[in-house]
Amino acid sequence: MKSKIHEYQKSKKRIMSNKLVLGLAIIGSIFTGCSTGDDEGITPATGVISGTITESKTYAFGNYTLQGIVKINPGVTVTFDAGSTITCDKTTGDNALVVLNGGKLNINGTASQPVVFTEVSQVPGSWGGIIMYGDAPINAIGGAATATSEDGNNLPYGGANATHNGGSLNYVRVEYAGAKLADGTKENNAFTFYSVGSGTNLNHLVAYKGADDGFEFFGGTVSATNIVSYGCYDDSFDWQDGWQGQNNSNWYAYQTVKGNFGMEIEANNNNNAFYPKVANVTLKRAAGTTPEVAGTIEIDAFQFKKQGNGEFSNVIIDGYGNYTESSTTYEGAAVKIQDAATNTDQVNGSKVKLLGAKITNTTHTEAIGATGAITVNFPSANYTVNASATGASIESGNWVTVGGTNLIP
């Protein structure tokens, strides 16, 4: 009898234990299913971000105010969780987010919950955007290994650290940037990278309606994938100082209302042995788009000057046709070579390549010189067309949607 009672008690304990384990498993699954940045049922955090950030910090999902020129110090990591919105106001003065060399910025957006940096007036050129500094190699004017930034911070950049790591930017949209700091004139871009290295991750970024370039690289070795420049007044993509990113892909530009070159490419008159590479490129110019400033006839898809170079494959070019100013009509081109030295050293030297391009609604489908004195003859293998080119393949989602409008028409 005692043994039966004992067995019954043991069985009851086993049942109770199993129920406890099951209950804990259910609770664990519930909490595991909730992740940072999932705003359903979560009250967004709020706060002001200002001054120099001297200690590592994570900004949880929320709505924040960026006030002033915020700098991330060397040795400090700042993280933003998915779904956050960071807003500044130009009426309070200059605003920008600056990552100093040695600091890191990690932005953990997703396709459905991007991190958005914006400005209350929604006027292009209202703030300085995101600016990152590193110490990767550059080749500045005269072959200098260092230079001083032109953003208003007047900081040195350049170095020998090719693998510099400034953090990881994922699914980030920067809106209405383009103001130079200190004097308010146009200069900065939505995203500006000064000698940023290959250890930095740049993936799924949108430059939206900036008053200068969408993206600009000042030397460095960083690469960028899945990036969109939409409605920026100057160039969609721009670089100088010997930028040499090798693993770039899926670059999409849509120029509308105002816009200059799809890509403006230069190298400070340095005849570099290297060149950057970008695969899967789409450059589109909407009908009626005009140059940013009358009299500056910058209406071509690609412009190479001052020894600028690069290899571009699987390219779509559309809409770079004629532009009439007063009584003069200017003809757009898929590729324009601005000066004789670039033509001789870069084009003839096989350091400018357009491989597999589909070119439509563009006056000059061939490469041309800026003047009649520049005759451009690409080596045949370096300038090829492909009617089946697909260009950039951009993932859909909230990260490329503004005010209910999809930025990829």
Tab-separated table of C-alpha atoms in Angstrom:
chain	number	residue	atom	x	y	z
A	1	MET	CA	0.000	0.000	0.000
A	2	LYS	CA	2.814	2.383	0.916
A	3	SER	CA	4.573	1.647	-2.384
A	4	LYS	CA	1.410	2.505	-4.351
A	5	ILE	CA	1.042	5.787	-2.464
A	6	HIS	CA	4.700	6.519	-3.083
A	7	GLU	CA	4.336	5.850	-6.830
A	8	TYR	CA	1.237	8.071	-6.981
A	9	GLN	CA	3.113	10.944	-5.314
A	10	LYS	CA	6.037	10.572	-7.709
A	11	SER	CA	3.669	10.577	-10.698
A	12	LYS	CA	1.915	13.700	-9.402
A	13	LYS	CA	5.245	15.488	-9.002
A	14	ARG	CA	6.200	14.584	-12.570
A	15	ILE	CA	2.911	16.005	-13.873
A	16	MET	CA	3.366	19.227	-11.890
A	17	SER	CA	6.955	19.527	-13.067
A	18	ASN	CA	5.968	19.068	-16.717
A	19	LYS	CA	3.245	21.702	-16.373
A	20	LEU	CA	5.783	24.128	-14.892
A	21	VAL	CA	8.242	23.523	-17.726
A	22	LEU	CA	5.474	23.963	-20.311
A	23	GLY	CA	4.327	27.176	-18.658
A	24	LEU	CA	7.853	28.596	-18.611
A	25	ALA	CA	8.323	27.627	-22.262
A	26	ILE	CA	5.154	29.480	-23.265
A	27	ILE	CA	6.201	32.572	-21.321
A	28	GLY	CA	9.677	32.388	-22.869
A	29	SER	CA	8.248	32.172	-26.386
A	30	ILE	CA	6.083	35.214	-25.759
A	31	PHE	CA	9.018	37.359	-24.662
A	32	THR	CA	11.308	35.998	-27.359
A	33	GLY	CA	8.753	37.082	-29.986
A	34	CYS	CA	9.100	40.738	-28.896
A	35	SER	CA	12.143	42.561	-30.234
A	36	THR	CA	13.574	46.033	-29.917
A	37	GLY	CA	12.022	48.333	-32.483
A	38	ASP	CA	8.701	46.478	-32.631
A	39	ASP	CA	6.511	49.472	-31.820
A	40	GLU	CA	3.230	47.584	-31.498
A	41	GLY	CA	2.042	48.131	-27.949
A	42	ILE	CA	5.291	49.864	-26.979
A	43	THR	CA	5.333	53.533	-25.993
A	44	PRO	CA	8.061	55.268	-28.031
A	45	ALA	CA	10.860	56.845	-26.045
A	46	THR	CA	11.443	60.592	-26.403
A	47	GLY	CA	14.337	62.902	-25.676
A	48	VAL	CA	16.776	65.505	-26.925
A	49	ILE	CA	20.108	64.519	-28.456
A	50	SER	CA	22.634	67.339	-28.250
A	51	GLY	CA	26.269	68.201	-27.614
A	52	THR	CA	29.213	65.836	-27.756
A	53	ILE	CA	28.447	62.229	-26.854
A	54	THR	CA	31.257	60.961	-24.625
A	55	GLU	CA	29.855	57.606	-23.477
A	56	SER	CA	28.415	54.732	-25.497
A	57	LYS	CA	24.639	54.843	-25.624
A	58	THR	CA	21.669	53.059	-27.210
A	59	TYR	CA	18.588	55.049	-28.188
A	60	ALA	CA	15.616	52.714	-27.909
A	61	PHE	CA	12.749	52.848	-30.400
A	62	GLY	CA	11.365	56.376	-30.141
A	63	ASN	CA	11.002	59.935	-31.395
A	64	TYR	CA	13.990	62.137	-30.659
A	65	THR	CA	15.011	65.732	-31.277
A	66	LEU	CA	18.497	66.325	-32.679
A	67	GLN	CA	19.639	69.730	-31.502
A	68	GLY	CA	22.848	71.339	-32.730
A	69	ILE	CA	25.973	69.712	-34.133
A	70	VAL	CA	26.020	66.400	-32.301
A	71	LYS	CA	29.402	64.675	-32.310
A	72	ILE	CA	30.218	61.080	-31.426
A	73	ASN	CA	33.622	61.010	-29.761
A	74	PRO	CA	36.411	58.540	-30.548
A	75	GLY	CA	35.932	55.306	-28.623
A	76	VAL	CA	32.173	55.886	-28.286
A	77	THR	CA	29.456	53.787	-29.960
A	78	VAL	CA	25.971	55.225	-30.477
A	79	THR	CA	23.150	52.886	-31.480
A	80	PHE	CA	19.639	53.644	-32.763
A	81	ASP	CA	16.967	50.967	-32.653
A	82	ALA	CA	14.633	50.201	-35.557
A	83	GLY	CA	11.652	52.446	-36.219
A	84	SER	CA	13.084	55.558	-34.570
A	85	THR	CA	12.608	59.078	-35.954
A	86	ILE	CA	15.146	61.803	-35.238
A	87	THR	CA	13.988	65.340	-36.054
A	88	CYS	CA	15.850	68.639	-36.101
A	89	ASP	CA	14.688	72.243	-36.580
A	90	LYS	CA	16.717	74.689	-38.653
A	91	THR	CA	15.282	77.650	-36.744
A	92	THR	CA	17.370	76.593	-33.721
A	93	GLY	CA	20.645	76.850	-35.688
A	94	ASP	CA	22.977	74.386	-37.372
A	95	ASN	CA	22.174	70.698	-36.941
A	96	ALA	CA	24.101	67.586	-37.950
A	97	LEU	CA	25.129	64.165	-36.691
A	98	VAL	CA	28.920	63.837	-36.892
A	99	VAL	CA	30.831	60.618	-36.273
A	100	LEU	CA	34.404	61.556	-35.409
A	101	ASN	CA	37.281	59.302	-36.402
A	102	GLY	CA	37.343	56.445	-33.889
A	103	GLY	CA	33.671	56.775	-33.014
A	104	LYS	CA	30.974	54.404	-34.239
A	105	LEU	CA	27.368	54.828	-35.314
A	106	ASN	CA	25.203	51.711	-35.455
A	107	ILE	CA	21.728	52.153	-36.918
A	108	ASN	CA	19.596	49.024	-36.798
A	109	GLY	CA	16.689	49.829	-39.081
A	110	THR	CA	14.715	47.300	-41.084
A	111	ALA	CA	12.786	47.466	-44.368
A	112	SER	CA	9.510	47.886	-42.483
A	113	GLN	CA	10.956	49.998	-39.670
A	114	PRO	CA	13.692	52.267	-41.013
A	115	VAL	CA	15.399	54.893	-38.902
A	116	VAL	CA	14.529	58.319	-40.294
A	117	PHE	CA	16.443	61.576	-39.827
A	118	THR	CA	14.368	64.565	-40.901
A	119	GLU	CA	13.741	68.296	-40.423
A	120	VAL	CA	10.493	69.978	-39.423
A	121	SER	CA	10.229	72.465	-42.325
A	122	GLN	CA	10.712	69.741	-44.957
A	123	VAL	CA	12.745	72.201	-47.041
A	124	PRO	CA	15.826	70.796	-48.818
A	125	GLY	CA	19.056	72.188	-47.393
A	126	SER	CA	17.800	72.577	-43.831
A	127	TRP	CA	20.522	70.668	-41.961
A	128	GLY	CA	23.893	68.970	-42.329
A	129	GLY	CA	22.864	65.309	-42.512
A	130	ILE	CA	25.042	62.423	-41.335
A	131	ILE	CA	28.789	63.066	-41.582
A	132	MET	CA	31.338	60.340	-40.844
A	133	TYR	CA	35.098	60.662	-40.491
A	134	GLY	CA	37.724	57.940	-40.691
A	135	ASP	CA	41.426	57.499	-41.304
A	136	ALA	CA	41.404	55.372	-44.448
A	137	PRO	CA	43.687	56.379	-47.339
A	138	ILE	CA	42.893	59.372	-49.526
A	139	ASN	CA	44.680	61.051	-52.418
A	140	ALA	CA	43.916	64.736	-52.102
A	141	ILE	CA	45.089	67.742	-54.115
A	142	GLY	CA	48.732	67.404	-55.033
A	143	GLY	CA	48.714	63.790	-53.880
A	144	ALA	CA	48.369	64.738	-50.223
A	145	ALA	CA	47.506	61.931	-47.779
A	146	THR	CA	45.431	64.239	-45.564
A	147	ALA	CA	43.064	67.140	-46.136
A	148	THR	CA	40.633	69.417	-44.287
A	149	SER	CA	36.894	68.862	-44.522
A	150	GLU	CA	34.684	71.302	-46.413
A	151	ASP	CA	31.566	70.721	-44.291
A	152	GLY	CA	32.084	73.609	-41.874
A	153	ASN	CA	33.661	71.431	-39.190
A	154	ASN	CA	37.092	72.030	-40.764
A	155	LEU	CA	38.436	68.734	-39.463
A	156	PRO	CA	41.392	66.752	-40.818
A	157	TYR	CA	40.773	63.457	-42.594
A	158	GLY	CA	42.889	60.806	-44.258
A	159	GLY	CA	45.324	58.179	-43.020
A	160	ALA	CA	46.606	54.654	-43.595
A	161	ASN	CA	43.879	52.566	-41.954
A	162	ALA	CA	42.156	50.983	-44.965
A	163	THR	CA	39.890	48.858	-42.747
A	164	HIS	CA	38.680	51.717	-40.551
A	165	ASN	CA	35.297	50.854	-39.000
A	166	GLY	CA	32.852	53.710	-38.383
A	167	GLY	CA	29.950	51.423	-37.528
A	168	SER	CA	26.982	49.966	-39.383
A	169	LEU	CA	24.201	51.932	-41.078
A	170	ASN	CA	21.230	49.781	-42.077
A	171	TYR	CA	17.897	50.977	-43.470
A	172	VAL	CA	18.421	54.691	-42.829
A	173	ARG	CA	16.689	57.608	-44.554
A	174	VAL	CA	18.087	61.150	-44.373
A	175	GLU	CA	15.659	63.865	-45.492
A	176	TYR	CA	16.053	67.559	-46.426
A	177	ALA	CA	19.799	67.841	-45.738
A	178	GLY	CA	22.383	69.898	-47.617
A	179	ALA	CA	23.306	72.871	-45.404
A	180	LYS	CA	26.927	73.748	-44.738
A	181	LEU	CA	27.644	74.198	-41.063
A	182	ALA	CA	28.723	77.591	-39.727
A	183	ASP	CA	27.448	79.733	-42.603
A	184	GLY	CA	24.266	78.040	-43.768
A	185	THR	CA	25.209	77.920	-47.441
A	186	LYS	CA	24.680	74.800	-49.511
A	187	GLU	CA	27.458	72.250	-49.171
A	188	ASN	CA	26.797	69.150	-47.081
A	189	ASN	CA	25.057	66.093	-48.395
A	190	ALA	CA	22.545	63.683	-46.964
A	191	PHE	CA	25.416	61.258	-46.332
A	192	THR	CA	29.031	62.482	-46.299
A	193	PHE	CA	31.944	60.082	-45.815
A	194	TYR	CA	35.426	61.467	-45.149
A	195	SER	CA	38.138	58.789	-45.554
A	196	VAL	CA	35.817	56.084	-44.243
A	197	GLY	CA	37.222	52.555	-44.318
A	198	SER	CA	36.120	49.162	-45.588
A	199	GLY	CA	35.240	47.947	-42.083
A	200	THR	CA	32.184	50.222	-42.144
A	201	ASN	CA	28.855	48.761	-43.272
A	202	LEU	CA	26.612	50.959	-45.454
A	203	ASN	CA	23.483	49.133	-46.553
A	204	HIS	CA	19.953	50.226	-47.532
A	205	LEU	CA	20.315	54.004	-47.290
A	206	VAL	CA	18.069	56.729	-48.747
A	207	ALA	CA	19.033	60.340	-49.444
A	208	TYR	CA	15.728	62.188	-49.866
A	209	LYS	CA	15.364	65.704	-51.264
A	210	GLY	CA	18.689	67.162	-50.227
A	211	ALA	CA	19.966	70.493	-51.512
A	212	ASP	CA	23.389	69.108	-52.436
A	213	ASP	CA	24.516	65.573	-53.314
A	214	GLY	CA	22.755	62.480	-52.090
A	215	PHE	CA	25.985	60.659	-51.240
A	216	GLU	CA	29.552	61.964	-51.360
A	217	PHE	CA	32.770	60.084	-50.688
A	218	PHE	CA	35.982	61.945	-49.899
A	219	GLY	CA	38.539	59.224	-50.494
A	220	GLY	CA	38.497	56.115	-48.345
A	221	THR	CA	37.847	52.455	-49.060
A	222	VAL	CA	34.259	51.991	-47.860
A	223	SER	CA	31.646	50.427	-50.142
A	224	ALA	CA	27.864	50.914	-50.151
A	225	THR	CA	25.066	48.569	-51.184
A	226	ASN	CA	21.370	49.183	-51.860
A	227	ILE	CA	21.429	52.977	-51.781
A	228	VAL	CA	18.853	55.412	-53.169
A	229	SER	CA	19.238	59.094	-54.020
A	230	TYR	CA	15.863	60.725	-54.666
A	231	GLY	CA	15.211	64.329	-55.662
A	232	CYS	CA	18.584	65.738	-54.596
A	233	TYR	CA	19.352	69.129	-56.147
A	234	ASP	CA	23.006	68.594	-57.053
A	235	ASP	CA	24.460	65.201	-58.016
A	236	SER	CA	22.937	61.931	-56.942
A	237	PHE	CA	26.359	60.397	-56.280
A	238	ASP	CA	29.687	62.217	-56.054
A	239	TRP	CA	33.261	61.453	-55.052
A	240	GLN	CA	36.782	62.794	-55.037
A	241	ASP	CA	40.099	62.405	-53.147
A	242	GLY	CA	40.722	58.971	-54.628
A	243	TRP	CA	37.752	57.008	-53.328
A	244	GLN	CA	38.330	53.326	-54.101
A	245	GLY	CA	35.355	51.278	-52.825
A	246	GLN	CA	35.341	47.893	-54.583
A	247	ASN	CA	32.133	46.155	-53.466
A	248	ASN	CA	29.353	48.568	-54.369
A	249	SER	CA	26.057	47.352	-55.771
A	250	ASN	CA	22.441	48.388	-56.336
A	251	TRP	CA	22.704	52.157	-56.642
A	252	TYR	CA	19.470	53.867	-57.680
A	253	ALA	CA	19.013	57.575	-58.483
A	254	TYR	CA	15.878	59.442	-59.439
A	255	GLN	CA	16.328	63.110	-60.296
A	256	THR	CA	13.217	65.270	-60.341
A	257	VAL	CA	12.453	69.021	-60.342
A	258	LYS	CA	16.131	70.001	-59.872
A	259	GLY	CA	19.247	67.941	-60.402
A	260	ASN	CA	22.700	68.045	-61.946
A	261	PHE	CA	24.745	64.953	-62.835
A	262	GLY	CA	23.651	61.448	-62.008
A	263	MET	CA	27.259	60.848	-60.979
A	264	GLU	CA	30.022	63.443	-60.715
A	265	ILE	CA	33.386	61.723	-60.598
A	266	GLU	CA	36.763	63.363	-60.017
A	267	ALA	CA	40.167	62.618	-58.476
A	268	ASN	CA	41.863	65.977	-57.795
A	269	ASN	CA	43.925	65.633	-60.975
A	270	ASN	CA	45.699	62.557	-59.570
A	271	ASN	CA	46.183	59.789	-62.118
A	272	ASN	CA	45.445	56.947	-59.698
A	273	ALA	CA	46.311	53.353	-60.519
A	274	PHE	CA	43.037	52.187	-58.893
A	275	TYR	CA	39.367	52.841	-59.596
A	276	PRO	CA	36.110	52.118	-57.738
A	277	LYS	CA	33.604	49.532	-58.946
A	278	VAL	CA	29.795	49.699	-58.858
A	279	ALA	CA	27.531	46.914	-60.115
A	280	ASN	CA	23.807	47.268	-60.868
A	281	VAL	CA	23.213	50.990	-61.367
A	282	THR	CA	20.071	52.908	-62.313
A	283	LEU	CA	20.196	56.620	-63.147
A	284	LYS	CA	16.843	58.197	-64.053
A	285	ARG	CA	15.993	61.802	-64.766
A	286	ALA	CA	12.324	62.788	-64.797
A	287	ALA	CA	10.978	64.875	-67.668
A	288	GLY	CA	11.169	68.591	-66.908
A	289	THR	CA	14.050	68.302	-64.447
A	290	THR	CA	16.323	71.345	-64.674
A	291	PRO	CA	19.894	71.998	-63.534
A	292	GLU	CA	20.135	73.325	-60.014
A	293	VAL	CA	21.412	76.729	-61.163
A	294	ALA	CA	20.699	78.314	-64.530
A	295	GLY	CA	23.845	78.633	-66.596
A	296	THR	CA	25.475	75.528	-65.128
A	297	ILE	CA	24.559	72.961	-67.744
A	298	GLU	CA	25.076	69.771	-65.777
A	299	ILE	CA	22.599	67.376	-67.331
A	300	ASP	CA	24.563	64.183	-68.035
A	301	ALA	CA	24.256	60.758	-66.430
A	302	PHE	CA	28.004	60.323	-65.817
A	303	GLN	CA	30.561	63.110	-65.746
A	304	PHE	CA	34.272	62.351	-65.408
A	305	LYS	CA	36.788	65.106	-64.738
A	306	LYS	CA	40.135	65.799	-63.062
A	307	GLN	CA	41.292	62.189	-63.620
A	308	GLY	CA	38.081	60.658	-62.260
A	309	ASN	CA	37.494	57.009	-63.130
A	310	GLY	CA	35.458	53.908	-62.281
A	311	GLU	CA	33.945	50.671	-63.531
A	312	PHE	CA	30.130	50.405	-63.782
A	313	SER	CA	28.303	47.264	-64.839
A	314	ASN	CA	24.652	46.374	-65.558
A	315	VAL	CA	23.558	49.986	-65.921
A	316	ILE	CA	20.280	51.686	-66.826
A	317	ILE	CA	20.426	55.305	-67.988
A	318	ASP	CA	17.124	56.999	-68.760
A	319	GLY	CA	15.975	60.562	-69.350
A	320	TYR	CA	19.195	62.505	-69.949
A	321	GLY	CA	17.941	64.378	-72.977
A	322	ASN	CA	18.063	67.966	-74.136
A	323	TYR	CA	17.642	71.029	-71.942
A	324	THR	CA	16.743	74.447	-73.314
A	325	GLU	CA	17.733	77.617	-71.482
A	326	SER	CA	16.570	80.864	-73.039
A	327	SER	CA	17.073	80.175	-76.737
A	328	THR	CA	19.947	77.719	-76.368
A	329	THR	CA	19.476	73.942	-76.339
A	330	TYR	CA	22.015	71.769	-74.556
A	331	GLU	CA	22.340	68.068	-75.269
A	332	GLY	CA	22.558	65.501	-72.501
A	333	ALA	CA	24.806	62.467	-72.668
A	334	ALA	CA	25.178	59.072	-71.063
A	335	VAL	CA	28.857	59.857	-70.421
A	336	LYS	CA	30.698	63.163	-70.686
A	337	ILE	CA	34.461	63.544	-70.362
A	338	GLN	CA	35.212	67.027	-69.112
A	339	ASP	CA	38.914	67.489	-69.898
A	340	ALA	CA	41.631	66.170	-72.172
A	341	ALA	CA	43.822	64.718	-69.400
A	342	THR	CA	40.966	62.554	-68.107
A	343	ASN	CA	40.297	61.362	-71.640
A	344	THR	CA	43.945	60.454	-72.230
A	345	ASP	CA	44.816	58.876	-68.885
A	346	GLN	CA	41.543	57.355	-67.723
A	347	VAL	CA	39.495	56.567	-70.836
A	348	ASN	CA	42.400	55.528	-73.051
A	349	GLY	CA	44.070	53.950	-70.024
A	350	SER	CA	41.056	51.641	-69.500
A	351	LYS	CA	40.223	53.012	-66.065
A	352	VAL	CA	36.756	54.205	-67.094
A	353	LYS	CA	34.376	51.389	-68.015
A	354	LEU	CA	30.653	51.269	-68.740
A	355	LEU	CA	29.763	47.619	-69.137
A	356	GLY	CA	26.345	46.420	-70.245
A	357	ALA	CA	24.318	49.640	-70.317
A	358	LYS	CA	20.739	50.133	-71.464
A	359	ILE	CA	20.414	53.783	-72.516
A	360	THR	CA	17.033	55.353	-73.295
A	361	ASN	CA	15.590	58.860	-73.691
A	362	THR	CA	19.128	60.245	-73.764
A	363	THR	CA	20.457	62.418	-76.565
A	364	HIS	CA	23.988	61.043	-76.769
A	365	THR	CA	24.114	57.318	-76.118
A	366	GLU	CA	27.816	57.415	-76.923
A	367	ALA	CA	30.442	59.075	-74.714
A	368	ILE	CA	31.265	62.652	-75.681
A	369	GLY	CA	33.742	65.353	-74.720
A	370	ALA	CA	32.718	68.583	-73.021
A	371	THR	CA	34.135	70.505	-75.982
A	372	GLY	CA	34.744	69.758	-79.634
A	373	ALA	CA	38.458	69.559	-78.906
A	374	ILE	CA	37.963	66.355	-76.850
A	375	THR	CA	37.383	63.286	-79.003
A	376	VAL	CA	36.333	60.324	-76.893
A	377	ASN	CA	37.044	56.841	-78.203
A	378	PHE	CA	36.623	54.134	-75.586
A	379	PRO	CA	38.434	50.841	-76.140
A	380	SER	CA	35.568	48.728	-77.506
A	381	ALA	CA	35.437	46.297	-74.577
A	382	ASN	CA	35.134	49.149	-72.071
A	383	TYR	CA	31.880	50.695	-73.364
A	384	THR	CA	29.201	48.133	-74.115
A	385	VAL	CA	25.429	48.231	-74.405
A	386	ASN	CA	22.893	45.627	-73.343
A	387	ALA	CA	19.183	46.052	-74.048
A	388	SER	CA	18.461	43.501	-71.320
A	389	ALA	CA	20.295	45.350	-68.534
A	390	THR	CA	18.287	45.421	-65.300
A	391	GLY	CA	20.123	48.064	-63.297
A	392	ALA	CA	19.600	48.325	-59.553
A	393	SER	CA	17.317	45.889	-57.771
A	394	ILE	CA	15.848	47.741	-54.798
A	395	GLU	CA	13.902	46.028	-52.031
A	396	SER	CA	10.451	47.512	-51.370
A	397	GLY	CA	9.214	48.592	-47.957
A	398	ASN	CA	8.732	51.571	-45.692
A	399	TRP	CA	12.404	52.472	-46.029
A	400	VAL	CA	11.745	53.671	-49.623
A	401	THR	CA	8.275	55.113	-48.960
A	402	VAL	CA	7.655	58.743	-47.989
A	403	GLY	CA	4.181	60.091	-47.346
A	404	GLY	CA	2.688	56.978	-48.886
A	405	THR	CA	4.691	57.444	-52.106
A	406	ASN	CA	7.063	54.752	-53.309
A	407	LEU	CA	10.396	56.350	-54.230
A	408	ILE	CA	11.105	53.725	-56.895
A	409	PRO	CA	8.713	54.695	-59.732
